[in-house]
Amino acid sequence: MTDARESAGPNGARPARHAPGTPCWVSLMVHGPAATQEFYGALFGWEFQPGPRQLGPYVRALLDGDEVAGIGELPPDRHLPLAWTPYFASQNVDLTAEAVRSCGGTIGVGPLDAADAGRLAICSDPSGAVFGIWQAAAHLGTAVSGAPGTPAWNELLTFESASVAKFYRSVFGYQEEPVVSADFDYVTLHLGGRPVAGIHGLGQALPRDRGAHWVTYFQVDDVDDALDHLVHLGGHVLKPAHDTTHGRVAMVADPEGTRFALVRRQR
């Protein structure tokens, strides 16, 4: 696990239209959406309302009426590794998708319209990690940040950071801040002078049965209390709570096995 940092507006400020390249949404596709909604609803206090159904049944999670994340249903015959998928803002999904292809990535879905909400594509980077591109229309993306139950950080776990960081820099225009260390391979991606995501090269420690994938960190008031609640709800602790320079963090999984992290950032 690595440090988690603020990735959206300060002090929970509502974002307007997200700048291109900004992580603007997270979405999870599962086999049991009803049970998944019950789990995250109890853990984070989310409520749910129907969303666009271009990719099948889909709901948006709300926190005090603000949209924070999405949960959809996988077709029964699709047996994919489950993961929260970050979406990065784009002014033109079609052009960004072409950049993904030209830089060595692949397009798995789209580009396509999600009713009047916006236009999207689902992609894979050269290491195989899945991410999305979102061109906002009626739906701008995550509407609140910094509060418990909201996405706080997105981090890519991959074999090595350098080549994948080059891909994301080429597609989205990020600046890179590598960690200078012989035994720690990490690059922070910056946009407009602020950190927006991280890339952690794990080398041989990357799980072979999982491959490269993005992990979303969700803000909580108290990591240890949240862990107790998570276990009671049927979740699993993958890495116990520990302190970092940016806050207290734990790596966990929901009852279907989706990995994510809980974080309480230092104020």
Short mmCIF file of N, CA, C and O in Angstrom, two decimals, residues 94-160:
data_model
loop_
_atom_site.label_atom_id
_atom_site.label_comp_id
_atom_site.label_asym_id
_atom_site.label_seq_id
_atom_site.Cartn_x
_atom_site.Cartn_y
_atom_site.Cartn_z
N ASP A 94 -13.84 10.36 -28.28
CA ASP A 94 -13.38 9.70 -29.51
C ASP A 94 -11.91 10.00 -29.79
O ASP A 94 -11.14 9.10 -30.15
N LEU A 95 -11.51 11.26 -29.61
CA LEU A 95 -10.11 11.61 -29.82
C LEU A 95 -9.21 10.98 -28.76
O LEU A 95 -8.11 10.50 -29.06
N THR A 96 -9.68 10.95 -27.50
CA THR A 96 -8.88 10.33 -26.45
C THR A 96 -8.74 8.84 -26.69
O THR A 96 -7.67 8.25 -26.46
N ALA A 97 -9.80 8.19 -27.16
CA ALA A 97 -9.73 6.76 -27.47
C ALA A 97 -8.71 6.49 -28.57
O ALA A 97 -7.97 5.50 -28.52
N GLU A 98 -8.65 7.38 -29.55
CA GLU A 98 -7.63 7.22 -30.61
C GLU A 98 -6.24 7.37 -30.02
O GLU A 98 -5.30 6.66 -30.42
N ALA A 99 -6.06 8.28 -29.08
CA ALA A 99 -4.76 8.43 -28.42
C ALA A 99 -4.40 7.19 -27.64
O ALA A 99 -3.24 6.76 -27.62
N VAL A 100 -5.39 6.58 -26.97
CA VAL A 100 -5.14 5.33 -26.24
C VAL A 100 -4.61 4.26 -27.20
O VAL A 100 -3.61 3.59 -26.92
N ARG A 101 -5.26 4.12 -28.35
CA ARG A 101 -4.82 3.11 -29.33
C ARG A 101 -3.42 3.41 -29.85
O ARG A 101 -2.57 2.53 -29.93
N SER A 102 -3.18 4.67 -30.18
CA SER A 102 -1.89 5.02 -30.78
C SER A 102 -0.74 4.88 -29.79
O SER A 102 0.41 4.73 -30.20
N CYS A 103 -1.05 4.90 -28.49
CA CYS A 103 -0.01 4.78 -27.46
C CYS A 103 0.13 3.37 -26.92
O CYS A 103 0.87 3.15 -25.94
N GLY A 104 -0.56 2.42 -27.54
CA GLY A 104 -0.38 1.02 -27.16
C GLY A 104 -1.46 0.43 -26.29
O GLY A 104 -1.36 -0.74 -25.88
N GLY A 105 -2.52 1.20 -26.00
CA GLY A 105 -3.64 0.67 -25.24
C GLY A 105 -4.69 0.07 -26.16
O GLY A 105 -4.54 0.07 -27.38
N THR A 106 -5.75 -0.45 -25.58
CA THR A 106 -6.84 -1.04 -26.36
C THR A 106 -8.17 -0.47 -25.87
O THR A 106 -8.29 -0.03 -24.72
N ILE A 107 -9.16 -0.49 -26.75
CA ILE A 107 -10.51 -0.05 -26.42
C ILE A 107 -11.39 -1.29 -26.32
O ILE A 107 -11.56 -2.02 -27.31
N GLY A 108 -11.97 -1.51 -25.15
CA GLY A 108 -12.82 -2.69 -24.95
C GLY A 108 -14.28 -2.42 -25.24
O GLY A 108 -14.99 -3.28 -25.75
N VAL A 109 -14.75 -1.21 -24.92
CA VAL A 109 -16.14 -0.83 -25.11
C VAL A 109 -16.19 0.61 -25.59
O VAL A 109 -15.50 1.48 -25.05
N GLY A 110 -17.03 0.87 -26.62
CA GLY A 110 -17.25 2.24 -27.07
C GLY A 110 -16.21 2.71 -28.09
O GLY A 110 -15.49 1.90 -28.68
N PRO A 111 -16.17 4.05 -28.24
CA PRO A 111 -16.96 5.07 -27.54
C PRO A 111 -18.46 4.96 -27.85
O PRO A 111 -18.85 4.64 -28.98
N LEU A 112 -19.28 5.24 -26.82
CA LEU A 112 -20.73 5.19 -26.98
C LEU A 112 -21.37 6.19 -26.04
O LEU A 112 -20.79 6.60 -25.05
N ASP A 113 -22.62 6.56 -26.38
CA ASP A 113 -23.37 7.51 -25.57
C ASP A 113 -24.06 6.78 -24.43
O ASP A 113 -24.61 5.68 -24.62
N ALA A 114 -24.06 7.38 -23.25
CA ALA A 114 -24.80 6.88 -22.09
C ALA A 114 -26.02 7.77 -21.90
O ALA A 114 -26.02 8.67 -21.06
N ALA A 115 -27.02 7.55 -22.73
CA ALA A 115 -28.22 8.39 -22.76
C ALA A 115 -27.79 9.85 -22.85
O ALA A 115 -26.91 10.19 -23.65
N ASP A 116 -28.38 10.72 -22.03
CA ASP A 116 -28.00 12.14 -22.07
C ASP A 116 -26.94 12.47 -21.04
O ASP A 116 -26.58 13.64 -20.86
N ALA A 117 -26.40 11.42 -20.35
CA ALA A 117 -25.44 11.67 -19.27
C ALA A 117 -24.08 12.08 -19.82
O ALA A 117 -23.39 12.92 -19.24
N GLY A 118 -23.68 11.47 -20.93
CA GLY A 118 -22.36 11.74 -21.48
C GLY A 118 -21.95 10.65 -22.44
O GLY A 118 -22.77 9.84 -22.88
N ARG A 119 -20.68 10.62 -22.76
CA ARG A 119 -20.15 9.65 -23.71
C ARG A 119 -18.93 8.99 -23.07
O ARG A 119 -18.14 9.65 -22.38
N LEU A 120 -18.78 7.69 -23.28
CA LEU A 120 -17.75 6.95 -22.56
C LEU A 120 -17.05 5.95 -23.45
O LEU A 120 -17.53 5.57 -24.52
N ALA A 121 -15.89 5.52 -22.98
CA ALA A 121 -15.17 4.37 -23.53
C ALA A 121 -14.51 3.67 -22.37
O ALA A 121 -14.13 4.29 -21.38
N ILE A 122 -14.39 2.35 -22.48
CA ILE A 122 -13.69 1.55 -21.49
C ILE A 122 -12.46 0.97 -22.16
O ILE A 122 -12.56 0.35 -23.23
N CYS A 123 -11.30 1.18 -21.55
CA CYS A 123 -10.02 0.91 -22.19
C CYS A 123 -9.14 0.04 -21.30
O CYS A 123 -9.41 -0.16 -20.12
N SER A 124 -8.05 -0.44 -21.88
CA SER A 124 -6.99 -1.10 -21.13
C SER A 124 -5.67 -0.44 -21.50
O SER A 124 -5.43 -0.12 -22.68
N ASP A 125 -4.82 -0.20 -20.51
CA ASP A 125 -3.50 0.34 -20.79
C ASP A 125 -2.57 -0.79 -21.24
O ASP A 125 -2.97 -1.96 -21.27
N PRO A 126 -1.35 -0.50 -21.64
CA PRO A 126 -0.46 -1.57 -22.15
C PRO A 126 -0.16 -2.67 -21.14
O PRO A 126 0.23 -3.78 -21.53
N SER A 127 -0.35 -2.41 -19.85
CA SER A 127 -0.12 -3.45 -18.84
C SER A 127 -1.36 -4.30 -18.61
O SER A 127 -1.31 -5.29 -17.87
N GLY A 128 -2.49 -3.93 -19.23
CA GLY A 128 -3.72 -4.68 -19.10
C GLY A 128 -4.71 -4.12 -18.10
O GLY A 128 -5.81 -4.66 -17.95
N ALA A 129 -4.36 -3.05 -17.39
CA ALA A 129 -5.27 -2.47 -16.40
C ALA A 129 -6.41 -1.73 -17.10
O ALA A 129 -6.19 -1.00 -18.07
N VAL A 130 -7.62 -1.90 -16.59
CA VAL A 130 -8.81 -1.32 -17.19
C VAL A 130 -9.10 0.04 -16.58
O VAL A 130 -9.02 0.23 -15.36
N PHE A 131 -9.45 1.00 -17.43
CA PHE A 131 -9.87 2.32 -16.98
C PHE A 131 -10.91 2.85 -17.95
O PHE A 131 -11.12 2.29 -19.04
N GLY A 132 -11.59 3.92 -17.57
CA GLY A 132 -12.61 4.50 -18.43
C GLY A 132 -12.27 5.93 -18.81
O GLY A 132 -11.44 6.59 -18.19
N ILE A 133 -12.92 6.40 -19.87
CA ILE A 133 -12.85 7.80 -20.30
C ILE A 133 -14.27 8.34 -20.27
O ILE A 133 -15.21 7.67 -20.74
N TRP A 134 -14.45 9.53 -19.74
CA TRP A 134 -15.79 10.10 -19.62
C TRP A 134 -15.83 11.50 -20.19
O TRP A 134 -15.06 12.37 -19.79
N GLN A 135 -16.73 11.71 -21.14
CA GLN A 135 -17.02 13.02 -21.71
C GLN A 135 -18.36 13.46 -21.16
O GLN A 135 -19.41 12.91 -21.52
N ALA A 136 -18.37 14.42 -20.25
CA ALA A 136 -19.57 14.78 -19.52
C ALA A 136 -20.55 15.53 -20.38
O ALA A 136 -20.19 16.36 -21.22
N ALA A 137 -21.84 15.24 -20.14
CA ALA A 137 -22.94 16.04 -20.65
C ALA A 137 -23.80 16.41 -19.44
O ALA A 137 -23.42 17.26 -18.65
N ALA A 138 -24.91 15.70 -19.23
CA ALA A 138 -25.73 16.00 -18.05
C ALA A 138 -25.07 15.53 -16.76
O ALA A 138 -25.28 16.11 -15.70
N HIS A 139 -24.28 14.46 -16.85
CA HIS A 139 -23.63 13.89 -15.66
C HIS A 139 -22.16 14.28 -15.66
O HIS A 139 -21.38 13.84 -16.51
N LEU A 140 -21.76 15.13 -14.71
CA LEU A 140 -20.38 15.62 -14.67
C LEU A 140 -19.43 14.62 -14.03
O LEU A 140 -18.22 14.67 -14.28
N GLY A 141 -19.95 13.71 -13.19
CA GLY A 141 -19.10 12.77 -12.48
C GLY A 141 -19.32 12.88 -10.99
O GLY A 141 -20.37 13.35 -10.53
N THR A 142 -18.34 12.46 -10.22
CA THR A 142 -18.44 12.51 -8.77
C THR A 142 -18.67 13.95 -8.32
O THR A 142 -17.92 14.86 -8.68
N ALA A 143 -19.73 14.16 -7.51
CA ALA A 143 -20.17 15.52 -7.21
C ALA A 143 -19.66 16.06 -5.88
O ALA A 143 -19.90 17.22 -5.56
N VAL A 144 -18.98 15.24 -5.10
CA VAL A 144 -18.50 15.69 -3.80
C VAL A 144 -17.22 14.95 -3.48
O VAL A 144 -17.02 13.80 -3.92
N SER A 145 -16.31 15.59 -2.76
CA SER A 145 -15.04 14.96 -2.40
C SER A 145 -14.67 15.34 -0.98
O SER A 145 -15.19 16.31 -0.43
N GLY A 146 -13.78 14.57 -0.39
CA GLY A 146 -13.27 14.90 0.93
C GLY A 146 -14.13 14.43 2.08
O GLY A 146 -13.69 14.45 3.23
N ALA A 147 -15.36 13.97 1.81
CA ALA A 147 -16.26 13.51 2.87
C ALA A 147 -16.16 11.99 3.01
O ALA A 147 -15.82 11.29 2.05
N PRO A 148 -16.44 11.45 4.19
CA PRO A 148 -16.46 9.99 4.34
C PRO A 148 -17.42 9.35 3.34
O PRO A 148 -18.53 9.84 3.12
N GLY A 149 -16.95 8.26 2.71
CA GLY A 149 -17.75 7.57 1.71
C GLY A 149 -17.51 8.02 0.29
O GLY A 149 -18.18 7.56 -0.63
N THR A 150 -16.53 8.92 0.09
CA THR A 150 -16.23 9.39 -1.26
C THR A 150 -14.87 8.88 -1.72
O THR A 150 -13.99 8.62 -0.90
N PRO A 151 -14.66 8.72 -3.03
CA PRO A 151 -13.34 8.33 -3.53
C PRO A 151 -12.30 9.38 -3.17
O PRO A 151 -12.54 10.58 -3.33
N ALA A 152 -11.15 8.93 -2.68
CA ALA A 152 -10.10 9.85 -2.26
C ALA A 152 -8.85 9.77 -3.12
O ALA A 152 -8.06 10.72 -3.17
N TRP A 153 -8.63 8.64 -3.77
CA TRP A 153 -7.39 8.43 -4.52
C TRP A 153 -7.55 7.21 -5.39
O TRP A 153 -8.31 6.28 -5.05
N ASN A 154 -6.87 7.20 -6.54
CA ASN A 154 -6.81 6.03 -7.41
C ASN A 154 -5.36 5.67 -7.66
O ASN A 154 -4.54 6.54 -7.97
N GLU A 155 -5.06 4.39 -7.54
CA GLU A 155 -3.68 3.93 -7.66
C GLU A 155 -3.62 2.69 -8.54
O GLU A 155 -4.38 1.74 -8.34
N LEU A 156 -2.72 2.72 -9.49
CA LEU A 156 -2.52 1.59 -10.39
C LEU A 156 -1.44 0.67 -9.84
O LEU A 156 -0.31 1.10 -9.59
N LEU A 157 -1.79 -0.58 -9.64
CA LEU A 157 -0.82 -1.60 -9.26
C LEU A 157 -0.42 -2.35 -10.52
O LEU A 157 -1.25 -2.93 -11.21
N THR A 158 0.88 -2.33 -10.82
CA THR A 158 1.37 -2.90 -12.07
C THR A 158 2.76 -3.46 -11.86
O THR A 158 3.30 -3.40 -10.75
N PHE A 159 3.36 -4.04 -12.91
CA PHE A 159 4.67 -4.68 -12.75
C PHE A 159 5.76 -3.64 -12.54
O PHE A 159 6.58 -3.74 -11.63
N GLU A 160 5.80 -2.62 -13.40
CA GLU A 160 6.76 -1.54 -13.25
C GLU A 160 6.12 -0.24 -13.71
O GLU A 160 5.23 -0.24 -14.55
#
